[in-house]
Amino acid sequence: MLGEMKAADDRHLYTTTSFTFEKGHGDWPENQDDFFVTQWTKKGWVRGQGVFNQELPSFDKDFRASIEGMEVPLVTHEVGQYSVYPDLTEIPKYTGTLMPLNFIAVKEDLEKKGLIDKAPQYLQASGKLAAILYKEEIERALKTPGISGFQLLDLHDFPGQGTALVGLLNAFWESKGILTGEEFREFCAPVVPLLRFPKAVYTNNETFEAQIELCNYGKDELKNSTLSWEITADGRSLGKGKTPAAALAFGHNGGLGKISFPLQQVTNASKLEVCLSLDGTAYRNRWNVWVYPSSVDTKWGGVKYTRSYDEAMALLKKGEKVLFNPDWRTLQGIEGKFVPVFWSPVHFPNQAGTMGVLCNPTHPALSEFPTEYYSDYQWWDAMSHSGAIEVARIDKNLQPIVRVIDDWFTNRPLALLFEAKVGKGKLLVSGIDFWQDMDKRTEARQLLYSLKKYMCGNRFNPSSEVDAKDLSILSSAKNQK
């Protein structure tokens, strides 16, 4: 068919398919293809969706190994299928023949479960996570010499196929308040400054090192330019520098310079922002990295740690402070997952259906673990080594320290961390794994330190009271040591 069309009308460029699951096709160009559109090739993924959950966050990756030997232009298929929680304020905007029965059903379910006040926070927190992943997905394509483009799935929601809320804009092409057009253009524009660095989390005995790159798809090649970088913490400059670029050709420009910044001056757990800009233009780009002390106090003070339900109950009966850390795989809950639900939890129901974390970043339990109210890359380890606990089955009034946003189809109240008074004792329950490979998990070690510091102090005074018998859903961990 393609051969017949090319013979009949040679004005166009043709491709057999814009990706297919048909066996034997879709992973390498057909003989007649002038260009190729795909999610993956026979050599690997060309889209971050397939790897972001499995690989530690890193910013030095690209897809060049997956396209080695490709002889026609390749376009990455449907970037950005990260679902965002529904914006229920859209409901009154449906004034025509279409009724938003899906959004109405979500609203009624949240009202029934006493969670309707969380809807705006769910929207913003899940949206921020989607935007973070959108950025890295696009940047990996831009960093790949030989990739000729990327196709965005869409910038706005698609109401079909089970309700696919995968847009950074709503179905009316309006902003959801997740990020501005100016912020989006930092990583998706004619000219994009880029950094290549190996990880998101460091200790302060390390050096932050990054390679400077730039993609130029503007009108002109750029001559005698200068790229400036600056590293800040809470708006305070920690270091800066410049690198000259005599010529920035069309396409990908790599190896433009290097940032090498020792982190010893960062003495407290901190979030840093690294900004790279092209002098004399509006083009700039930014990345967050986290720096933790290389060593933390491992003492438990007056806190008792256990993975055993029976031991936790016995300690609470004595009036102890208890950090109960059951094996989440033995509990009735939801397996942790960093990347939010794909496309739609209705259309694709057989997936871990969470949509990131929601927390109060000023809660004293998180004072030594800098965070926003939403998931960023410092949460990857916790989400990848955890299970979310259905706290409503214990007490519907429990307010988690760190909540996991459930998908909008089931809307279960889920927690990674929650606290309660139990009899004379004080309890903090963690669905995050704090016992395996802690010497290799910098983020987990720092978060545990923050929790211990909180529990050892006077501010650990849970407002909710729970009867010990109501914690029985956690008893499947009774034989853990």
PDB file of C-alpha atoms in Angstrom, residues 24-289:
ATOM      1  CA  GLY A  24       7.257  -8.129  13.521  1.00  0.00           C
ATOM      2  CA  HIS A  25       6.663  -4.430  12.913  1.00  0.00           C
ATOM      3  CA  GLY A  26       7.129  -1.152  14.768  1.00  0.00           C
ATOM      4  CA  ASP A  27      10.641  -1.641  16.139  1.00  0.00           C
ATOM      5  CA  TRP A  28      12.628  -0.827  12.972  1.00  0.00           C
ATOM      6  CA  PRO A  29      11.858   1.012   9.716  1.00  0.00           C
ATOM      7  CA  GLU A  30      10.217  -0.843   6.848  1.00  0.00           C
ATOM      8  CA  ASN A  31      11.948  -0.827   3.481  1.00  0.00           C
ATOM      9  CA  GLN A  32       9.815   1.981   2.034  1.00  0.00           C
ATOM     10  CA  ASP A  33       9.819   4.259   5.114  1.00  0.00           C
ATOM     11  CA  ASP A  34      11.112   7.793   4.626  1.00  0.00           C
ATOM     12  CA  PHE A  35      10.997   8.340   8.411  1.00  0.00           C
ATOM     13  CA  PHE A  36      10.139   6.259  11.460  1.00  0.00           C
ATOM     14  CA  VAL A  37       7.925   6.889  14.501  1.00  0.00           C
ATOM     15  CA  THR A  38       8.227   4.600  17.536  1.00  0.00           C
ATOM     16  CA  GLN A  39       8.354   4.175  21.324  1.00  0.00           C
ATOM     17  CA  TRP A  40      11.180   1.671  21.114  1.00  0.00           C
ATOM     18  CA  THR A  41      13.451   0.027  18.587  1.00  0.00           C
ATOM     19  CA  LYS A  42      14.753  -3.513  18.536  1.00  0.00           C
ATOM     20  CA  LYS A  43      17.727  -2.097  20.486  1.00  0.00           C
ATOM     21  CA  GLY A  44      15.829  -0.373  23.303  1.00  0.00           C
ATOM     22  CA  TRP A  45      13.474   2.394  24.409  1.00  0.00           C
ATOM     23  CA  VAL A  46      13.474   5.854  22.872  1.00  0.00           C
ATOM     24  CA  ARG A  47      11.014   7.110  25.471  1.00  0.00           C
ATOM     25  CA  GLY A  48      11.529   7.605  29.197  1.00  0.00           C
ATOM     26  CA  GLN A  49       8.190   6.045  30.110  1.00  0.00           C
ATOM     27  CA  GLY A  50       9.769   2.613  29.866  1.00  0.00           C
ATOM     28  CA  VAL A  51      12.715   3.244  32.187  1.00  0.00           C
ATOM     29  CA  PHE A  52      11.918   5.972  34.734  1.00  0.00           C
ATOM     30  CA  ASN A  53      10.517   3.505  37.268  1.00  0.00           C
ATOM     31  CA  GLN A  54      13.289   0.935  36.882  1.00  0.00           C
ATOM     32  CA  GLU A  55      16.390   3.143  36.814  1.00  0.00           C
ATOM     33  CA  LEU A  56      17.751   5.490  39.455  1.00  0.00           C
ATOM     34  CA  PRO A  57      17.152   9.122  38.464  1.00  0.00           C
ATOM     35  CA  SER A  58      19.979  10.274  36.224  1.00  0.00           C
ATOM     36  CA  PHE A  59      20.404  13.130  33.804  1.00  0.00           C
ATOM     37  CA  ASP A  60      23.273  11.872  31.659  1.00  0.00           C
ATOM     38  CA  LYS A  61      21.185   9.386  29.702  1.00  0.00           C
ATOM     39  CA  ASP A  62      20.008   9.541  26.119  1.00  0.00           C
ATOM     40  CA  PHE A  63      18.731   7.090  23.495  1.00  0.00           C
ATOM     41  CA  ARG A  64      21.693   6.884  21.138  1.00  0.00           C
ATOM     42  CA  ALA A  65      22.239   3.148  21.760  1.00  0.00           C
ATOM     43  CA  SER A  66      18.622   2.472  20.748  1.00  0.00           C
ATOM     44  CA  ILE A  67      18.970   4.192  17.366  1.00  0.00           C
ATOM     45  CA  GLU A  68      22.434   3.012  16.365  1.00  0.00           C
ATOM     46  CA  GLY A  69      22.331   2.085  12.682  1.00  0.00           C
ATOM     47  CA  MET A  70      19.061   3.926  12.009  1.00  0.00           C
ATOM     48  CA  GLU A  71      19.207   5.195   8.409  1.00  0.00           C
ATOM     49  CA  VAL A  72      16.035   7.318   8.325  1.00  0.00           C
ATOM     50  CA  PRO A  73      14.910  10.129  10.631  1.00  0.00           C
ATOM     51  CA  LEU A  74      13.347   8.880  13.876  1.00  0.00           C
ATOM     52  CA  VAL A  75      10.595  10.644  15.812  1.00  0.00           C
ATOM     53  CA  THR A  76       9.810   9.571  19.383  1.00  0.00           C
ATOM     54  CA  HIS A  77       6.171   8.490  19.686  1.00  0.00           C
ATOM     55  CA  GLU A  78       3.725  10.045  22.190  1.00  0.00           C
ATOM     56  CA  VAL A  79       5.906  11.666  24.831  1.00  0.00           C
ATOM     57  CA  GLY A  80       4.130  12.641  28.034  1.00  0.00           C
ATOM     58  CA  GLN A  81       1.446  10.108  28.989  1.00  0.00           C
ATOM     59  CA  TYR A  82       1.608  10.905  32.716  1.00  0.00           C
ATOM     60  CA  SER A  83      -1.824  11.160  34.250  1.00  0.00           C
ATOM     61  CA  VAL A  84      -2.824  14.176  36.367  1.00  0.00           C
ATOM     62  CA  TYR A  85      -5.603  14.177  38.953  1.00  0.00           C
ATOM     63  CA  PRO A  86      -8.928  15.648  37.690  1.00  0.00           C
ATOM     64  CA  ASP A  87      -9.569  19.365  38.112  1.00  0.00           C
ATOM     65  CA  LEU A  88     -13.097  19.317  39.520  1.00  0.00           C
ATOM     66  CA  THR A  89     -13.483  23.066  38.992  1.00  0.00           C
ATOM     67  CA  GLU A  90     -13.922  22.238  35.297  1.00  0.00           C
ATOM     68  CA  ILE A  91     -17.383  20.742  35.899  1.00  0.00           C
ATOM     69  CA  PRO A  92     -19.368  24.021  35.502  1.00  0.00           C
ATOM     70  CA  LYS A  93     -17.571  24.740  32.218  1.00  0.00           C
ATOM     71  CA  TYR A  94     -19.455  21.962  30.430  1.00  0.00           C
ATOM     72  CA  THR A  95     -22.393  24.067  29.226  1.00  0.00           C
ATOM     73  CA  GLY A  96     -23.092  22.311  25.937  1.00  0.00           C
ATOM     74  CA  THR A  97     -24.306  18.845  25.043  1.00  0.00           C
ATOM     75  CA  LEU A  98     -21.431  16.987  26.747  1.00  0.00           C
ATOM     76  CA  MET A  99     -21.822  16.260  30.464  1.00  0.00           C
ATOM     77  CA  PRO A 100     -18.687  15.580  32.594  1.00  0.00           C
ATOM     78  CA  LEU A 101     -20.155  12.458  34.218  1.00  0.00           C
ATOM     79  CA  ASN A 102     -16.634  11.175  34.870  1.00  0.00           C
ATOM     80  CA  PHE A 103     -15.637  14.245  36.902  1.00  0.00           C
ATOM     81  CA  ILE A 104     -18.987  14.257  38.696  1.00  0.00           C
ATOM     82  CA  ALA A 105     -18.445  10.629  39.721  1.00  0.00           C
ATOM     83  CA  VAL A 106     -14.988  11.467  41.092  1.00  0.00           C
ATOM     84  CA  LYS A 107     -16.392  14.438  43.027  1.00  0.00           C
ATOM     85  CA  GLU A 108     -19.175  12.338  44.580  1.00  0.00           C
ATOM     86  CA  ASP A 109     -16.709   9.587  45.524  1.00  0.00           C
ATOM     87  CA  LEU A 110     -14.382  12.070  47.243  1.00  0.00           C
ATOM     88  CA  GLU A 111     -17.306  13.611  49.110  1.00  0.00           C
ATOM     89  CA  LYS A 112     -18.443  10.193  50.308  1.00  0.00           C
ATOM     90  CA  LYS A 113     -14.916   9.406  51.563  1.00  0.00           C
ATOM     91  CA  GLY A 114     -14.378  12.794  53.213  1.00  0.00           C
ATOM     92  CA  LEU A 115     -11.545  13.691  50.821  1.00  0.00           C
ATOM     93  CA  ILE A 116     -13.114  16.425  48.706  1.00  0.00           C
ATOM     94  CA  ASP A 117     -10.880  19.079  50.315  1.00  0.00           C
ATOM     95  CA  LYS A 118      -7.841  17.205  48.970  1.00  0.00           C
ATOM     96  CA  ALA A 119      -8.875  17.456  45.305  1.00  0.00           C
ATOM     97  CA  PRO A 120      -7.050  20.759  44.530  1.00  0.00           C
ATOM     98  CA  GLN A 121      -3.907  19.471  46.283  1.00  0.00           C
ATOM     99  CA  TYR A 122      -4.087  16.146  44.414  1.00  0.00           C
ATOM    100  CA  LEU A 123      -4.315  18.069  41.139  1.00  0.00           C
ATOM    101  CA  GLN A 124      -1.302  20.264  41.834  1.00  0.00           C
ATOM    102  CA  ALA A 125       0.925  17.574  43.381  1.00  0.00           C
ATOM    103  CA  SER A 126       0.276  15.004  40.636  1.00  0.00           C
ATOM    104  CA  GLY A 127       0.637  17.714  38.002  1.00  0.00           C
ATOM    105  CA  LYS A 128       4.018  18.851  39.319  1.00  0.00           C
ATOM    106  CA  LEU A 129       5.276  15.254  39.126  1.00  0.00           C
ATOM    107  CA  ALA A 130       3.978  14.883  35.567  1.00  0.00           C
ATOM    108  CA  ALA A 131       5.749  18.106  34.541  1.00  0.00           C
ATOM    109  CA  ILE A 132       9.044  16.923  36.097  1.00  0.00           C
ATOM    110  CA  LEU A 133       8.865  13.703  34.072  1.00  0.00           C
ATOM    111  CA  TYR A 134       7.784  15.558  30.927  1.00  0.00           C
ATOM    112  CA  LYS A 135      10.926  17.691  31.228  1.00  0.00           C
ATOM    113  CA  GLU A 136      13.334  14.765  31.560  1.00  0.00           C
ATOM    114  CA  GLU A 137      11.607  12.866  28.750  1.00  0.00           C
ATOM    115  CA  ILE A 138      12.025  15.758  26.330  1.00  0.00           C
ATOM    116  CA  GLU A 139      15.593  16.490  27.425  1.00  0.00           C
ATOM    117  CA  ARG A 140      16.704  12.895  26.806  1.00  0.00           C
ATOM    118  CA  ALA A 141      15.447  13.196  23.239  1.00  0.00           C
ATOM    119  CA  LEU A 142      17.199  16.550  22.790  1.00  0.00           C
ATOM    120  CA  LYS A 143      20.458  15.047  24.090  1.00  0.00           C
ATOM    121  CA  THR A 144      20.367  12.245  21.501  1.00  0.00           C
ATOM    122  CA  PRO A 145      22.259  12.970  18.271  1.00  0.00           C
ATOM    123  CA  GLY A 146      20.281  11.296  15.525  1.00  0.00           C
ATOM    124  CA  ILE A 147      16.788  11.661  16.958  1.00  0.00           C
ATOM    125  CA  SER A 148      14.976  13.946  14.549  1.00  0.00           C
ATOM    126  CA  GLY A 149      12.091  14.954  16.778  1.00  0.00           C
ATOM    127  CA  PHE A 150       9.588  14.019  19.435  1.00  0.00           C
ATOM    128  CA  GLN A 151       5.841  13.868  19.135  1.00  0.00           C
ATOM    129  CA  LEU A 152       3.964  15.145  22.181  1.00  0.00           C
ATOM    130  CA  LEU A 153       0.954  12.971  22.931  1.00  0.00           C
ATOM    131  CA  ASP A 154      -0.950  16.147  23.664  1.00  0.00           C
ATOM    132  CA  LEU A 155      -0.720  19.236  25.795  1.00  0.00           C
ATOM    133  CA  HIS A 156      -4.338  18.980  26.886  1.00  0.00           C
ATOM    134  CA  ASP A 157      -6.537  16.264  28.372  1.00  0.00           C
ATOM    135  CA  PHE A 158      -8.240  13.678  26.182  1.00  0.00           C
ATOM    136  CA  PRO A 159     -11.733  12.807  27.489  1.00  0.00           C
ATOM    137  CA  GLY A 160     -11.853   9.462  25.685  1.00  0.00           C
ATOM    138  CA  GLN A 161     -10.446   5.977  26.400  1.00  0.00           C
ATOM    139  CA  GLY A 162     -11.494   5.858  30.030  1.00  0.00           C
ATOM    140  CA  THR A 163     -10.661   9.547  30.585  1.00  0.00           C
ATOM    141  CA  ALA A 164      -6.999  10.269  29.833  1.00  0.00           C
ATOM    142  CA  LEU A 165      -6.027  13.275  31.943  1.00  0.00           C
ATOM    143  CA  VAL A 166      -2.512  13.414  30.532  1.00  0.00           C
ATOM    144  CA  GLY A 167      -2.404  17.103  29.706  1.00  0.00           C
ATOM    145  CA  LEU A 168      -0.582  19.950  31.331  1.00  0.00           C
ATOM    146  CA  LEU A 169      -3.613  21.897  30.056  1.00  0.00           C
ATOM    147  CA  ASN A 170      -7.237  20.896  30.581  1.00  0.00           C
ATOM    148  CA  ALA A 171      -9.722  19.831  27.917  1.00  0.00           C
ATOM    149  CA  PHE A 172     -10.509  23.519  27.253  1.00  0.00           C
ATOM    150  CA  TRP A 173      -6.831  24.253  26.524  1.00  0.00           C
ATOM    151  CA  GLU A 174      -6.613  26.211  29.781  1.00  0.00           C
ATOM    152  CA  SER A 175      -3.779  26.092  32.295  1.00  0.00           C
ATOM    153  CA  LYS A 176      -4.144  23.763  35.265  1.00  0.00           C
ATOM    154  CA  GLY A 177      -1.766  25.994  37.217  1.00  0.00           C
ATOM    155  CA  ILE A 178       0.959  23.340  37.129  1.00  0.00           C
ATOM    156  CA  LEU A 179       3.548  25.406  35.274  1.00  0.00           C
ATOM    157  CA  THR A 180       3.585  28.465  33.062  1.00  0.00           C
ATOM    158  CA  GLY A 181       4.303  28.627  29.362  1.00  0.00           C
ATOM    159  CA  GLU A 182       7.572  30.363  30.206  1.00  0.00           C
ATOM    160  CA  GLU A 183       8.583  27.474  32.468  1.00  0.00           C
ATOM    161  CA  PHE A 184       7.665  24.911  29.804  1.00  0.00           C
ATOM    162  CA  ARG A 185       9.793  26.758  27.241  1.00  0.00           C
ATOM    163  CA  GLU A 186      12.863  26.310  29.428  1.00  0.00           C
ATOM    164  CA  PHE A 187      13.068  22.690  28.228  1.00  0.00           C
ATOM    165  CA  CYS A 188      10.966  22.812  25.056  1.00  0.00           C
ATOM    166  CA  ALA A 189      11.929  25.712  22.801  1.00  0.00           C
ATOM    167  CA  PRO A 190      13.936  26.509  19.640  1.00  0.00           C
ATOM    168  CA  VAL A 191      17.063  26.753  21.806  1.00  0.00           C
ATOM    169  CA  VAL A 192      17.429  24.651  24.977  1.00  0.00           C
ATOM    170  CA  PRO A 193      20.461  24.774  27.313  1.00  0.00           C
ATOM    171  CA  LEU A 194      21.144  21.286  28.672  1.00  0.00           C
ATOM    172  CA  LEU A 195      23.192  19.679  31.433  1.00  0.00           C
ATOM    173  CA  ARG A 196      24.372  16.090  31.604  1.00  0.00           C
ATOM    174  CA  PHE A 197      25.001  14.868  35.175  1.00  0.00           C
ATOM    175  CA  PRO A 198      24.778  11.413  36.774  1.00  0.00           C
ATOM    176  CA  LYS A 199      22.309  11.678  39.657  1.00  0.00           C
ATOM    177  CA  ALA A 200      19.915  13.838  41.655  1.00  0.00           C
ATOM    178  CA  VAL A 201      21.168  13.196  45.208  1.00  0.00           C
ATOM    179  CA  TYR A 202      24.668  13.810  46.608  1.00  0.00           C
ATOM    180  CA  THR A 203      26.475  13.828  49.917  1.00  0.00           C
ATOM    181  CA  ASN A 204      28.552  16.850  50.875  1.00  0.00           C
ATOM    182  CA  ASN A 205      31.859  15.015  50.523  1.00  0.00           C
ATOM    183  CA  GLU A 206      31.206  14.718  46.777  1.00  0.00           C
ATOM    184  CA  THR A 207      31.606  17.119  43.851  1.00  0.00           C
ATOM    185  CA  PHE A 208      28.734  18.038  41.573  1.00  0.00           C
ATOM    186  CA  GLU A 209      29.986  17.590  38.009  1.00  0.00           C
ATOM    187  CA  ALA A 210      28.010  18.297  34.858  1.00  0.00           C
ATOM    188  CA  GLN A 211      28.684  18.577  31.139  1.00  0.00           C
ATOM    189  CA  ILE A 212      27.245  21.628  29.372  1.00  0.00           C
ATOM    190  CA  GLU A 213      25.308  21.091  26.143  1.00  0.00           C
ATOM    191  CA  LEU A 214      22.779  22.966  24.026  1.00  0.00           C
ATOM    192  CA  CYS A 215      20.229  22.158  21.335  1.00  0.00           C
ATOM    193  CA  ASN A 216      19.774  24.769  18.638  1.00  0.00           C
ATOM    194  CA  TYR A 217      16.725  24.471  16.388  1.00  0.00           C
ATOM    195  CA  GLY A 218      16.344  28.227  16.020  1.00  0.00           C
ATOM    196  CA  LYS A 219      16.508  30.333  12.878  1.00  0.00           C
ATOM    197  CA  ASP A 220      20.264  30.851  12.931  1.00  0.00           C
ATOM    198  CA  GLU A 221      23.482  29.249  13.953  1.00  0.00           C
ATOM    199  CA  LEU A 222      24.791  31.071  17.016  1.00  0.00           C
ATOM    200  CA  LYS A 223      28.251  32.650  16.964  1.00  0.00           C
ATOM    201  CA  ASN A 224      30.468  33.883  19.806  1.00  0.00           C
ATOM    202  CA  SER A 225      27.977  33.024  22.540  1.00  0.00           C
ATOM    203  CA  THR A 226      28.498  32.594  26.268  1.00  0.00           C
ATOM    204  CA  LEU A 227      26.733  30.147  28.568  1.00  0.00           C
ATOM    205  CA  SER A 228      26.472  31.077  32.249  1.00  0.00           C
ATOM    206  CA  TRP A 229      25.739  28.737  35.141  1.00  0.00           C
ATOM    207  CA  GLU A 230      24.841  29.402  38.755  1.00  0.00           C
ATOM    208  CA  ILE A 231      24.131  27.148  41.735  1.00  0.00           C
ATOM    209  CA  THR A 232      21.811  28.519  44.421  1.00  0.00           C
ATOM    210  CA  ALA A 233      20.212  27.357  47.672  1.00  0.00           C
ATOM    211  CA  ASP A 234      17.079  29.169  48.839  1.00  0.00           C
ATOM    212  CA  GLY A 235      17.940  31.998  46.455  1.00  0.00           C
ATOM    213  CA  ARG A 236      21.476  32.371  47.857  1.00  0.00           C
ATOM    214  CA  SER A 237      24.271  32.002  45.309  1.00  0.00           C
ATOM    215  CA  LEU A 238      26.809  29.288  46.124  1.00  0.00           C
ATOM    216  CA  GLY A 239      28.834  29.381  42.924  1.00  0.00           C
ATOM    217  CA  LYS A 240      28.766  30.545  39.315  1.00  0.00           C
ATOM    218  CA  GLY A 241      30.777  30.443  36.132  1.00  0.00           C
ATOM    219  CA  LYS A 242      30.827  31.057  32.378  1.00  0.00           C
ATOM    220  CA  THR A 243      31.842  29.050  29.361  1.00  0.00           C
ATOM    221  CA  PRO A 244      32.371  30.522  25.857  1.00  0.00           C
ATOM    222  CA  ALA A 245      30.817  28.888  22.799  1.00  0.00           C
ATOM    223  CA  ALA A 246      32.370  30.104  19.562  1.00  0.00           C
ATOM    224  CA  ALA A 247      29.790  28.337  17.386  1.00  0.00           C
ATOM    225  CA  LEU A 248      26.488  26.666  18.211  1.00  0.00           C
ATOM    226  CA  ALA A 249      25.453  24.786  15.086  1.00  0.00           C
ATOM    227  CA  PHE A 250      21.970  23.564  14.230  1.00  0.00           C
ATOM    228  CA  GLY A 251      20.958  20.511  16.218  1.00  0.00           C
ATOM    229  CA  HIS A 252      22.680  19.033  19.253  1.00  0.00           C
ATOM    230  CA  ASN A 253      25.870  20.685  20.532  1.00  0.00           C
ATOM    231  CA  GLY A 254      27.742  18.604  23.102  1.00  0.00           C
ATOM    232  CA  GLY A 255      30.975  19.019  25.052  1.00  0.00           C
ATOM    233  CA  LEU A 256      30.644  22.782  25.475  1.00  0.00           C
ATOM    234  CA  GLY A 257      32.154  22.910  28.933  1.00  0.00           C
ATOM    235  CA  LYS A 258      32.027  21.488  32.415  1.00  0.00           C
ATOM    236  CA  ILE A 259      30.751  22.432  35.858  1.00  0.00           C
ATOM    237  CA  SER A 260      32.784  21.108  38.787  1.00  0.00           C
ATOM    238  CA  PHE A 261      31.472  22.287  42.122  1.00  0.00           C
ATOM    239  CA  PRO A 262      32.679  20.758  45.451  1.00  0.00           C
ATOM    240  CA  LEU A 263      29.785  20.397  47.887  1.00  0.00           C
ATOM    241  CA  GLN A 264      31.663  20.670  51.212  1.00  0.00           C
ATOM    242  CA  GLN A 265      30.193  24.109  51.916  1.00  0.00           C
ATOM    243  CA  VAL A 266      26.688  22.582  52.047  1.00  0.00           C
ATOM    244  CA  THR A 267      26.644  21.501  55.696  1.00  0.00           C
ATOM    245  CA  ASN A 268      22.899  20.932  56.123  1.00  0.00           C
ATOM    246  CA  ALA A 269      20.479  18.849  54.082  1.00  0.00           C
ATOM    247  CA  SER A 270      19.602  21.171  51.210  1.00  0.00           C
ATOM    248  CA  LYS A 271      17.930  21.443  47.838  1.00  0.00           C
ATOM    249  CA  LEU A 272      20.120  23.240  45.288  1.00  0.00           C
ATOM    250  CA  GLU A 273      19.057  24.721  41.980  1.00  0.00           C
ATOM    251  CA  VAL A 274      21.435  24.630  39.027  1.00  0.00           C
ATOM    252  CA  CYS A 275      20.621  27.184  36.331  1.00  0.00           C
ATOM    253  CA  LEU A 276      22.194  27.334  32.866  1.00  0.00           C
ATOM    254  CA  SER A 277      21.463  30.283  30.571  1.00  0.00           C
ATOM    255  CA  LEU A 278      22.527  31.639  27.196  1.00  0.00           C
ATOM    256  CA  ASP A 279      23.759  35.184  27.751  1.00  0.00           C
ATOM    257  CA  GLY A 280      21.873  37.940  25.971  1.00  0.00           C
ATOM    258  CA  THR A 281      18.797  35.771  25.386  1.00  0.00           C
ATOM    259  CA  ALA A 282      15.778  34.511  27.332  1.00  0.00           C
ATOM    260  CA  TYR A 283      16.951  30.908  26.950  1.00  0.00           C
ATOM    261  CA  ARG A 284      17.666  29.208  30.257  1.00  0.00           C
ATOM    262  CA  ASN A 285      17.043  25.878  31.974  1.00  0.00           C
ATOM    263  CA  ARG A 286      17.065  24.677  35.594  1.00  0.00           C
ATOM    264  CA  TRP A 287      17.501  21.459  37.566  1.00  0.00           C
ATOM    265  CA  ASN A 288      17.125  20.526  41.233  1.00  0.00           C
ATOM    266  CA  VAL A 289      19.697  18.445  43.118  1.00  0.00           C
TER     267      VAL A 289
END
